[in-house]
Short mmCIF file of C-alpha atoms in Angstrom, two decimals:
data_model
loop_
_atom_site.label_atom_id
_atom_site.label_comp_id
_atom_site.label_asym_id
_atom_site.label_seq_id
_atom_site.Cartn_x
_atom_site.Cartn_y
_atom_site.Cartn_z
CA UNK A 28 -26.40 -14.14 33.96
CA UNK A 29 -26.79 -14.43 37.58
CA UNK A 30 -24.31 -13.39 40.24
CA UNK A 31 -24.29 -15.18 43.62
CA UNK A 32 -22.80 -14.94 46.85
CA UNK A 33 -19.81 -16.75 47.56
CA UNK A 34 -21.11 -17.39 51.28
CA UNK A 35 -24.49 -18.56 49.71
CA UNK A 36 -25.42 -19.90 46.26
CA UNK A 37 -29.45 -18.72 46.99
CA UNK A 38 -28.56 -14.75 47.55
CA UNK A 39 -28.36 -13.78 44.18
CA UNK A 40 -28.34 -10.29 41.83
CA UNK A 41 -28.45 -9.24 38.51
CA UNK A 42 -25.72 -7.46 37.16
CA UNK A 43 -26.72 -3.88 38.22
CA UNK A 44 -27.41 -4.74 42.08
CA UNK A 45 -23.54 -6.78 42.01
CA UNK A 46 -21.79 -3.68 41.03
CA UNK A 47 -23.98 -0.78 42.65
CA UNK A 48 -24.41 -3.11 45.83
CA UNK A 49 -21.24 -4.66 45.66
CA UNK A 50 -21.39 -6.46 48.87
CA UNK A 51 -23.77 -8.74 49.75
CA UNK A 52 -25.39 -8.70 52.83
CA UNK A 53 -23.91 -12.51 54.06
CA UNK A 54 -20.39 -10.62 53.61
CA UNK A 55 -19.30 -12.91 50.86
CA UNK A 56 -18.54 -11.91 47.17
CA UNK A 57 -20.32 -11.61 43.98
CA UNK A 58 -18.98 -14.29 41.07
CA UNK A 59 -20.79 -14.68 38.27
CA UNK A 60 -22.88 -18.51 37.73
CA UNK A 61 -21.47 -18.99 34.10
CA UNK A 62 -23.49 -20.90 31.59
CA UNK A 63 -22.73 -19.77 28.13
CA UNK A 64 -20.13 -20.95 25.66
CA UNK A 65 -18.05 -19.23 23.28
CA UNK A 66 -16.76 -21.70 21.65
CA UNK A 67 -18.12 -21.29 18.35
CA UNK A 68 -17.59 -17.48 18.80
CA UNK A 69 -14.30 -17.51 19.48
CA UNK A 70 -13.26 -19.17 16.21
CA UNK A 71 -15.00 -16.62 14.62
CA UNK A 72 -12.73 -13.29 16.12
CA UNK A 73 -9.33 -13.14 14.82
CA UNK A 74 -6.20 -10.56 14.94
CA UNK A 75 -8.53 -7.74 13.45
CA UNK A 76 -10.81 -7.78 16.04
CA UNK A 77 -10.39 -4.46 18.47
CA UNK A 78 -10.31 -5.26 22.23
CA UNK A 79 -12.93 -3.05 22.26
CA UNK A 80 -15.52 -5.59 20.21
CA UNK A 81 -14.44 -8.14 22.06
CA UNK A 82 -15.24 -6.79 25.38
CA UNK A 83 -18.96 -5.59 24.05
CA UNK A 84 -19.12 -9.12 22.39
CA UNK A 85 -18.45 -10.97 26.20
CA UNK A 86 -19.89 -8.23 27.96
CA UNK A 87 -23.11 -8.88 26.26
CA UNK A 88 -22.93 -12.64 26.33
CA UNK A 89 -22.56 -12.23 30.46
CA UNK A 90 -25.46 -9.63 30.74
CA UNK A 91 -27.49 -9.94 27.71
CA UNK A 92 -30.90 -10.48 29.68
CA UNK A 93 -30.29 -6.99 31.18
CA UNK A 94 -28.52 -4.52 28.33
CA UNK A 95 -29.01 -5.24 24.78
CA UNK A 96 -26.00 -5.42 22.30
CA UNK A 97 -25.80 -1.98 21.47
CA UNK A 98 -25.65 -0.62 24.89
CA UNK A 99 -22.82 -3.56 25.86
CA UNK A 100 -21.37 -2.42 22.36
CA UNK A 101 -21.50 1.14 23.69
CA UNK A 102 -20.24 0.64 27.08
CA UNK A 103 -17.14 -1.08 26.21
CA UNK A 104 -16.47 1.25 23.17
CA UNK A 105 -16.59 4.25 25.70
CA UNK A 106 -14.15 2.19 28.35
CA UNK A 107 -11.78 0.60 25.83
CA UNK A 108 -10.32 4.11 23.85
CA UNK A 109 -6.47 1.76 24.55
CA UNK A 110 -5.80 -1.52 24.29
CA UNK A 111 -3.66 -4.59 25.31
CA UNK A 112 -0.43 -5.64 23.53
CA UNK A 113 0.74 -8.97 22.48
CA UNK A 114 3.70 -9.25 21.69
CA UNK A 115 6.49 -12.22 19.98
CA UNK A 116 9.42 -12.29 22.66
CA UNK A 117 11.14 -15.39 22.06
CA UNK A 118 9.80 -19.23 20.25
CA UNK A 119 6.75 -19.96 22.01
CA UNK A 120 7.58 -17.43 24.33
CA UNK A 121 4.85 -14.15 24.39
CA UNK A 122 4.27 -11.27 26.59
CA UNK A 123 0.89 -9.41 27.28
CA UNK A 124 1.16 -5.90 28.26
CA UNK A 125 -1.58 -4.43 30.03
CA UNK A 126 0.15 -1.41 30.80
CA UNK A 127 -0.38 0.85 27.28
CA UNK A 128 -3.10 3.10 29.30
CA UNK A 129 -3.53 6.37 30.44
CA UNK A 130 -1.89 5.94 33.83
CA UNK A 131 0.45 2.60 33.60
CA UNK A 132 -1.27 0.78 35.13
CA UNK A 133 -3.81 -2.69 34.20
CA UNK A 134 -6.58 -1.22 37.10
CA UNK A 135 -7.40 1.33 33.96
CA UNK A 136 -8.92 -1.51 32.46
CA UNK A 137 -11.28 -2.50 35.27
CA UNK A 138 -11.90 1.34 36.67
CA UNK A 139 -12.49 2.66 33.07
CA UNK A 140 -15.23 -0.37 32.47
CA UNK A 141 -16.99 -0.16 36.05
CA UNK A 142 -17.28 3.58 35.42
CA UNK A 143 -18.63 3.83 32.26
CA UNK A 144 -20.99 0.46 33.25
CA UNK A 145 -22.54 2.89 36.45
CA UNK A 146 -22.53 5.28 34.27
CA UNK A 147 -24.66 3.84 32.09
CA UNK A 148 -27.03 2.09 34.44
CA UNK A 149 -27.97 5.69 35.91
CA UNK A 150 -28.15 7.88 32.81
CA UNK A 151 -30.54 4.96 31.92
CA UNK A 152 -32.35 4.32 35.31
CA UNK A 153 -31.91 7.10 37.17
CA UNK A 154 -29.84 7.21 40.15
CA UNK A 155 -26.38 8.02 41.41
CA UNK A 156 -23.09 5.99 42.95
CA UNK A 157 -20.61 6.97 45.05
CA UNK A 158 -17.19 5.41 45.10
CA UNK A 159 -15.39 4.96 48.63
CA UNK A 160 -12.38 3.59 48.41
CA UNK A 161 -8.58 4.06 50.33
CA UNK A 162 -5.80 4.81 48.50
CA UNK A 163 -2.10 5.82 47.90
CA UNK A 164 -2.58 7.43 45.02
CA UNK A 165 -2.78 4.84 42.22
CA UNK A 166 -6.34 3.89 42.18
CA UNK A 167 -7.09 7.96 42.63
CA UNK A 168 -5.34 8.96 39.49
CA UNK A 169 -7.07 6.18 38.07
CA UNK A 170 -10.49 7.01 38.77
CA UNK A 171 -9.33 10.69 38.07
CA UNK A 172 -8.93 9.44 34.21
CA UNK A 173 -12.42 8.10 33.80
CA UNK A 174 -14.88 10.30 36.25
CA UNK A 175 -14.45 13.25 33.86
CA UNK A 176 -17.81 14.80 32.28
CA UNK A 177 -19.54 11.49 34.53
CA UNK A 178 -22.98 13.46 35.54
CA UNK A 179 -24.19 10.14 37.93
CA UNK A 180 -20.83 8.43 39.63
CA UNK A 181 -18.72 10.72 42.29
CA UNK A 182 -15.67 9.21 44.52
CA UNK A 183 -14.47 9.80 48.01
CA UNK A 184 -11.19 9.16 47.82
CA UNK A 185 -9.33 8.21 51.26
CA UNK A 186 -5.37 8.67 51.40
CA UNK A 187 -2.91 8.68 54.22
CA UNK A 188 -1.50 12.52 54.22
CA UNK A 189 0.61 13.30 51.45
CA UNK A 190 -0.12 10.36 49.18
CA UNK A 191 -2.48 12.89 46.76
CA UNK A 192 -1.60 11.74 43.30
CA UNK A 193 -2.04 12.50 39.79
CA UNK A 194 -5.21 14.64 40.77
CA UNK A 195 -6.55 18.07 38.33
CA UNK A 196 -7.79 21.46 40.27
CA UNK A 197 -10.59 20.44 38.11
CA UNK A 198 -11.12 17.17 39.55
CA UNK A 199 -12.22 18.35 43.19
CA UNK A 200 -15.61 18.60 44.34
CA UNK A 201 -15.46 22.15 45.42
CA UNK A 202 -13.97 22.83 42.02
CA UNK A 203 -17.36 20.87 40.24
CA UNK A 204 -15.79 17.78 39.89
CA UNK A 205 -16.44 14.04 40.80
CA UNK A 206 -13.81 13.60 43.55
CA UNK A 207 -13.61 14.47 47.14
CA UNK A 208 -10.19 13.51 48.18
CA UNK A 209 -9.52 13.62 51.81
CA UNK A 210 -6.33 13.25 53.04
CA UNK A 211 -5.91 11.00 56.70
CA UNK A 212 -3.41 12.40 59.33
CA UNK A 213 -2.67 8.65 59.11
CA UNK A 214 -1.30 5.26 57.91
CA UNK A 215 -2.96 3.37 55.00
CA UNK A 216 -4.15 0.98 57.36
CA UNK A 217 -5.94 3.83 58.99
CA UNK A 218 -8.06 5.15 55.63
CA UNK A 219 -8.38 1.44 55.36
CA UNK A 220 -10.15 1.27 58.60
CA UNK A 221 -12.25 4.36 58.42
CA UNK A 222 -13.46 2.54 55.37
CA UNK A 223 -14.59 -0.67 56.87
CA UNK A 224 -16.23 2.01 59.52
CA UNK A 225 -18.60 3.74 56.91
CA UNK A 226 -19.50 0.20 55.20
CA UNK A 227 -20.30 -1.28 58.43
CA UNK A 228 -23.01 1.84 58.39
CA UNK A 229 -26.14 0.25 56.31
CA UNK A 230 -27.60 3.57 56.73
CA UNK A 231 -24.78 5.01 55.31
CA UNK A 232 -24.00 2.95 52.34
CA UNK A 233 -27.72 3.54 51.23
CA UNK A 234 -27.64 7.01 51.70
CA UNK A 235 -24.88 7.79 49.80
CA UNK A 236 -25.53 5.16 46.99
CA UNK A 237 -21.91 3.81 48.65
CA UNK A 238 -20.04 0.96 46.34
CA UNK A 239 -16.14 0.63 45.43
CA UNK A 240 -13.98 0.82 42.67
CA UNK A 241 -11.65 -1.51 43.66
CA UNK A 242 -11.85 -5.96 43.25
CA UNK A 243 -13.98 -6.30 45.76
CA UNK A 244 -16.95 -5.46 43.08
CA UNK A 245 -17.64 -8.08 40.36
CA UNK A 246 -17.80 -5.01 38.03
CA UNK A 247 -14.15 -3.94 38.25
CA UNK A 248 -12.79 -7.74 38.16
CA UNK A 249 -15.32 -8.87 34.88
CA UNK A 250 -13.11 -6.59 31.97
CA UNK A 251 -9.80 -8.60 33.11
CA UNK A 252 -11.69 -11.84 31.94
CA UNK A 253 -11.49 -10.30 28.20
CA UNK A 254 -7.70 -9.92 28.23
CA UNK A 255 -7.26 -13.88 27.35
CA UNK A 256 -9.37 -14.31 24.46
CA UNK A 257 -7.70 -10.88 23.19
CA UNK A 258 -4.25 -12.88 23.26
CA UNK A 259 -6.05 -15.94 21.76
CA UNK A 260 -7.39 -13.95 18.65
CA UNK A 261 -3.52 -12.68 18.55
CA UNK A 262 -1.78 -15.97 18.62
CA UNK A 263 -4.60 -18.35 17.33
CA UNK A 264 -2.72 -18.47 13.53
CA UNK A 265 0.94 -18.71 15.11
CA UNK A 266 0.37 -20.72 17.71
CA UNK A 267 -0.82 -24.59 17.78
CA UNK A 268 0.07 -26.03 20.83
CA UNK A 269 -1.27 -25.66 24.59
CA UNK A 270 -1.12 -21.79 25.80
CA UNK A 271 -0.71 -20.92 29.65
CA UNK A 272 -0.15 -17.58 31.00
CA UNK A 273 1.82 -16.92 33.71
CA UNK A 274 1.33 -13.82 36.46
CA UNK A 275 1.72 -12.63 39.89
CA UNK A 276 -0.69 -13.59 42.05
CA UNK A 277 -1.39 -10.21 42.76
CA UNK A 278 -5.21 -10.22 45.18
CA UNK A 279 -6.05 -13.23 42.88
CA UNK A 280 -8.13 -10.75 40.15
CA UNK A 281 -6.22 -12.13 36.97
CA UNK A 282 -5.99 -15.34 37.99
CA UNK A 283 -9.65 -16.05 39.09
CA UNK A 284 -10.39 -13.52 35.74
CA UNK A 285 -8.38 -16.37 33.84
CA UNK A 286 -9.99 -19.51 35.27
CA UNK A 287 -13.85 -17.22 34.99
CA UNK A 288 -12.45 -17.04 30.65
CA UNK A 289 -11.98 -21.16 31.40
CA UNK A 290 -15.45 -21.58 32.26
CA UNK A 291 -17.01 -19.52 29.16
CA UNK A 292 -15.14 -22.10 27.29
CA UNK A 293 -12.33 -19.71 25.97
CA UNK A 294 -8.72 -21.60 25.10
CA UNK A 295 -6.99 -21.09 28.39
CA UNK A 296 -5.02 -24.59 29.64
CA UNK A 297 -3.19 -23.23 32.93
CA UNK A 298 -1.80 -20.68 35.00
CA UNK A 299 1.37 -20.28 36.10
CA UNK A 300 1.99 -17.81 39.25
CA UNK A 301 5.04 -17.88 42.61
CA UNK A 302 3.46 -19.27 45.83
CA UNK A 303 2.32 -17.38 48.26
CA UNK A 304 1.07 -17.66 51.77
CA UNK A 305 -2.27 -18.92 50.29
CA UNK A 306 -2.05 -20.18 47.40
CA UNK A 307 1.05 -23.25 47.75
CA UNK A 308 2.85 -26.51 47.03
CA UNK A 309 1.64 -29.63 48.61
CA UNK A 310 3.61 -32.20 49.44
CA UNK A 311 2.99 -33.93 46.13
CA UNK A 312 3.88 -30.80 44.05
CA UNK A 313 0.89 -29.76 43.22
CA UNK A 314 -1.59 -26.61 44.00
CA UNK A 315 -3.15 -25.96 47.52
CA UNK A 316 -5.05 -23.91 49.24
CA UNK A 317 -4.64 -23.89 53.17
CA UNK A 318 -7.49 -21.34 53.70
CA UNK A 319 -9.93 -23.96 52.59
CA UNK A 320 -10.08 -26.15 55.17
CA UNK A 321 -12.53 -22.78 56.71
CA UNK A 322 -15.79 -23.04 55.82
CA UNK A 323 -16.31 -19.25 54.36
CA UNK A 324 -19.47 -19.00 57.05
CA UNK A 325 -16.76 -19.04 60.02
CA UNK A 326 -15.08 -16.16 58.18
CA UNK A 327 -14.96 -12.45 58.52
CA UNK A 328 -16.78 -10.53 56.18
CA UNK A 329 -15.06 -9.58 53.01
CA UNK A 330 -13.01 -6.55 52.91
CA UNK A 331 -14.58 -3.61 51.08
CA UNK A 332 -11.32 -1.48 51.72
CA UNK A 333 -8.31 -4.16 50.87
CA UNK A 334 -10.14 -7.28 49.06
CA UNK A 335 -8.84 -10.22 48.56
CA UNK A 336 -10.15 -12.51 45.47
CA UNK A 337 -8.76 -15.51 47.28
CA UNK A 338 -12.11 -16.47 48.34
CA UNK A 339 -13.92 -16.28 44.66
CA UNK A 340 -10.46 -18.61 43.75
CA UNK A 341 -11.92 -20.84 46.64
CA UNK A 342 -15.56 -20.76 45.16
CA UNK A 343 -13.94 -21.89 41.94
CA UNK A 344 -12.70 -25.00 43.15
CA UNK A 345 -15.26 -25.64 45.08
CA UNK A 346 -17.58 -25.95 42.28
CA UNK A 347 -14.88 -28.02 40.40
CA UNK A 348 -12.22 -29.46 42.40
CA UNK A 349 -10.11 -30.56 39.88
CA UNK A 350 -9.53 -27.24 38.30
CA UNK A 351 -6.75 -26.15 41.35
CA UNK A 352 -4.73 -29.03 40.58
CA UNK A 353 -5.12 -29.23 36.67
CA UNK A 354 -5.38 -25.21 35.68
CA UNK A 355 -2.77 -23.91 38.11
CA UNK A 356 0.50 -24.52 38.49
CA UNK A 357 2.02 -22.10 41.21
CA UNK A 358 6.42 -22.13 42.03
CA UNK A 359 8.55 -21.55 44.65
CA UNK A 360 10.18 -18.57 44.13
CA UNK A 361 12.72 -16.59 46.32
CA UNK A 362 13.57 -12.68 46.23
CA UNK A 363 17.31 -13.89 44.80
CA UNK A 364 14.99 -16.17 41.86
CA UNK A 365 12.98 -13.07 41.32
CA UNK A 366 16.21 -10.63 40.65
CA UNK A 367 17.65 -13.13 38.60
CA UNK A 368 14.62 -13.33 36.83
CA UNK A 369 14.32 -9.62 36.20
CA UNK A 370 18.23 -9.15 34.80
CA UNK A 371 17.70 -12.47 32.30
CA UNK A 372 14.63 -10.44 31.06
CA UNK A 373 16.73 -7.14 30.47
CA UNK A 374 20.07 -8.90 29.27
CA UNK A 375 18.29 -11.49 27.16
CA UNK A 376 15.21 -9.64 25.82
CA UNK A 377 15.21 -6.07 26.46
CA UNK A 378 12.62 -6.33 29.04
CA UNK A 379 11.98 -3.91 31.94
CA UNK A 380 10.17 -5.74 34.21
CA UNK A 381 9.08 -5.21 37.69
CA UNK A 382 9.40 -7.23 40.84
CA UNK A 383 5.67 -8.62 40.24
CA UNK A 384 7.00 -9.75 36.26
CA UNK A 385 10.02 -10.67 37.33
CA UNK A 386 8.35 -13.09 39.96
CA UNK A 387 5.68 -14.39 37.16
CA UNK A 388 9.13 -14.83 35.03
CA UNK A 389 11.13 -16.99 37.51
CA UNK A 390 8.07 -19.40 37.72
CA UNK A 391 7.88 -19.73 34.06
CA UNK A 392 12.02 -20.99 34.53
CA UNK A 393 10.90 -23.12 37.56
CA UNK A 394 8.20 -24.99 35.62
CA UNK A 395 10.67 -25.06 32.22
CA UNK A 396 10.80 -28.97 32.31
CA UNK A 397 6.51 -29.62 32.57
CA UNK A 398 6.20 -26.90 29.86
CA UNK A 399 9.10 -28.06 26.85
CA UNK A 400 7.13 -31.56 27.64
CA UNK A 401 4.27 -30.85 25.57
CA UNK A 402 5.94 -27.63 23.44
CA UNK A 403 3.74 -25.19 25.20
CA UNK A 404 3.70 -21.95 24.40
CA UNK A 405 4.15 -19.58 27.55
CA UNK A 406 2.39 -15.49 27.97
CA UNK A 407 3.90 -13.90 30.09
CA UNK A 408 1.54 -10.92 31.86
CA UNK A 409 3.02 -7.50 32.49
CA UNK A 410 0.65 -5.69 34.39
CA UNK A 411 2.08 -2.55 35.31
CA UNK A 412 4.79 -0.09 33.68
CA UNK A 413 8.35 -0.66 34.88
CA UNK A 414 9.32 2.76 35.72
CA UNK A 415 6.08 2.77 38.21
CA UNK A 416 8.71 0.40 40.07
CA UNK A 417 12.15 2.47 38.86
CA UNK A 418 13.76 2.05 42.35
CA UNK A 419 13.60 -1.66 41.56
CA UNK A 420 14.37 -2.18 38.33
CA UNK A 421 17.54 0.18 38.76
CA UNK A 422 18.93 -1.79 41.61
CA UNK A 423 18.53 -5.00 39.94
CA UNK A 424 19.41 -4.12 36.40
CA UNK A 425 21.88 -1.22 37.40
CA UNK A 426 19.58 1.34 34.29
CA UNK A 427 15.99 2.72 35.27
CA UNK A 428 13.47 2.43 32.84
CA UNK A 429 12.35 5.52 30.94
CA UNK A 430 9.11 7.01 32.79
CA UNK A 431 6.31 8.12 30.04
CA UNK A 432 4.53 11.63 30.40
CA UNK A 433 1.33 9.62 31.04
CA UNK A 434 3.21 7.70 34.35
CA UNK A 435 4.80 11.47 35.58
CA UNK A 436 1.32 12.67 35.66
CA UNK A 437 -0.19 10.14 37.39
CA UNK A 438 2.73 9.74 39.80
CA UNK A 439 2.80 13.69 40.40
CA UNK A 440 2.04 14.98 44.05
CA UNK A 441 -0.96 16.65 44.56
CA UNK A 442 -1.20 19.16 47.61
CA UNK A 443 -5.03 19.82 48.54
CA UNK A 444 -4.91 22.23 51.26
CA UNK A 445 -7.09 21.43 52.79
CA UNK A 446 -7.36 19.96 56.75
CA UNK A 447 -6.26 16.61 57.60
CA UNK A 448 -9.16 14.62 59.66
CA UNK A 449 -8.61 11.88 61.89
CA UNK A 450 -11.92 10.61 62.67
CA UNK A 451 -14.73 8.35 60.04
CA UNK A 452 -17.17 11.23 61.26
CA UNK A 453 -15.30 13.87 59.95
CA UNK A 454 -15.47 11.77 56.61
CA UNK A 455 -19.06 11.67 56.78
CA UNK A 456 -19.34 15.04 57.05
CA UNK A 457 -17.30 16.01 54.05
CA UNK A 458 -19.49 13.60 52.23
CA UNK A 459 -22.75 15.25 53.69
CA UNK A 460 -21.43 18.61 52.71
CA UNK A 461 -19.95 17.85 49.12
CA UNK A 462 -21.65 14.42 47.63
CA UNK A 463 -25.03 15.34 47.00
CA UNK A 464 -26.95 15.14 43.99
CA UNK A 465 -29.00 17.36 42.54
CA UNK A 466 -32.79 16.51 42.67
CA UNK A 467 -32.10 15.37 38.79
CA UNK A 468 -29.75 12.35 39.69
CA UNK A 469 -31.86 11.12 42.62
#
């Protein structure tokens, strides 16, 4: 398989340039041009297969004319030690937690599969990476998780000051670990920016073998395509009528992960998701995008520091038009919708749910009357763990969830003690003085 710019169909890359280069140069994104069909495998894989075998299984059916089976096999067995959860909440009414991981959080998924994937490519290539991404925390305890005993992938991690989280002594550079953290005497819009500074440096980038851990590389997006034929092999003897999922919008990763599953001819019929700014109602009650009407070539070039997937959503329907009005079905939903939403799903099921769920939730009740029409059967996503959003579940349901060891770690402050910088340079020289390689990764 064959990834392409979203700014130009002819500037293509296999599937080690998309994730180690995760940019291209026309300052589009990577999506994958999808050919195969699983069809026939799919009604093969049942409730006994692990996500694990079903993420080698796609990830060699993506990639095949670059890794064999066995390495695919081995790279998704190394990423995928947890797994999703399906569960029965009500008739034709089923949730899908992503949140049973090491930090709470559904970016384990992604981060633990692009690491291990980099991983891989170098201890069989040669080479290093370097991750540089901004964060408050959650990403970094994240990557924390999964860049432990990694001898070819290291991570500058970018925060504003005092947003260290869920970091080891261990973990540090300067301690022989994979991460620099540096804290920004800053706002997160500032570590954003001094991101977007060091990408802008080609130089740079090459240098220091720069890519990201975050949506903005093809790598980190690809393992959320195998959460929907997961739920498939879960409900595929309990369920016999049309399946949609519903989810916040998010930056667009599940969704356009949902519609990619579509295209490799997985059972998915729809998504259901609230509005947003970009993604709306038109006047007939169907889906729009307003950001369309700009050809992506007048754009500015995708974010490496705060992506957006809207444009790969765009790319999508681009290629087949009639998928944005026949595969998503978006709702107005207001913050009083989205509280209501969030008590029904405590009183009547039991159901923590943050504001995110909640919002995903009070769609599903918006679009009641088109689903009982054909006795669909409804999944609703839970991406993240409740008490990672305790303030808000507390106001709205009056208890606060119970917070796991596993969330208290990753939530914990970390203080570095080290200097505060203000300027990209002074990034650049931490990264000079800490993120090289020994002549044996190079």
């Amino acid at each position: 398989m064959k990834f392409v710019s979203t700014r130009n169909s002819k500037n293509s890359a296999d599937f080690e340039k998309a994730v180690l280069d995760c940019l291209p140069s026309d300052g589009g994104l990577y999506v994958p041009e999808i050919t195969a069909d699983l069809r026939r495998w799919i009604l093969y894989a049942d409730s006994n297969t692990s996500f694990a075998n079903i993420a080698g299984t796609l990830t060699s059916a993506c990639i095949n004319d670059e890794f064999s089976p066995i390495i695919c096999e081995t790279i998704a067995s190394k990423a995928f030690t947890f797994t999703p959860e399906v569960k029965k909440i009500d008739e034709r009414f089923y949730s899908l937690k992503l949140y049973n991981t090491p930090t709470g959080s559904h970016k384990d998924f992604g981060i633990s599969f692009l690491v291990n994937c980099i991983e891989t490519i170098h201890a069989l290539n040669g080479g290093f990476s370097t991750f540089l991404d901004a964060t408050v925390g959650e990403l970094g305890a994240s990557l924390a998780q999964f860049l432990r005993g990694k001898k070819h992938v290291k991570a500058v991690l970018v925060y504003p000051k005092g947003m260290v989280r869920g970091l080891e002594e261990s973990d540090f550079v300067w301690n022989g670990g994979n991460i620099l953290p540096v804290e920004v005497d800053g706002t997160e819009a500032d570590c954003h920016k001094i991101v977007r500074e060091i990408f802008d440096d080609r130089q740079l980038v090459e240098n220091f073998h720069l890519t990201v851990a975050n949506t903005a590389n093809i790598g980190r997006l690809m393992p959320q395509l195998f959460f929907y034929p997961y739920a498939f092999t879960r409900l595929k003897k309990e369920v016999y009528s049309d399946i949609y999922y519903a989810m916040p919008c998010g930056n667009y990763s599940n969704l356009v992960a949902g519609l990619y599953s579509w295209r490799l001819s997985l059972p998915v019929n729809g998504f259901i998701c609230p509005t947003t700014a970009s993604l709306v109602l038109d006047p007939t009650g169907l889906c729009s995008v307003p950001d369309d009407m700009v050809p992506f070539e007048k754009r500015s070039r995708s974010d490496p520091a705060s992506p957006s997937n809207l444009e790969r959503l765009e790319d999508i329907f681009s290629r087949n038009s009639l998928m944005l009005k026949n595969f998503v079905y978006p709702a107005d939903v207001s913050d009083f919708e989205t509280d209501e939403a969030c008590r029904e799903l405590f009183m009547k099921y039991s159901i923590f749910a943050d504001k995110n769920t909640s919002g995903a939730y009070a769609a599903i009740k918006k679009r009641r009357e088109f689903l009982e029409e054909d006795d669909s059967t409804v999944v609703l996503i839970e991406r993240d763990d409740p008490s990672l959003s305790t303030e808000y579940v507390r106001h709205t349901t009056g208890i606060a969830p119970q917070m796991g060891k596993n969330v208290e770690k990753a939530l914990s402050e970390v203080k570095l003690n080290q200097k505060t910088v203000k300027e990209t340079k002074e990034i650049v020289d931490l990264m000079k003085m800490f993120c090289g390689f020994d002549s044996g990764h190079n």
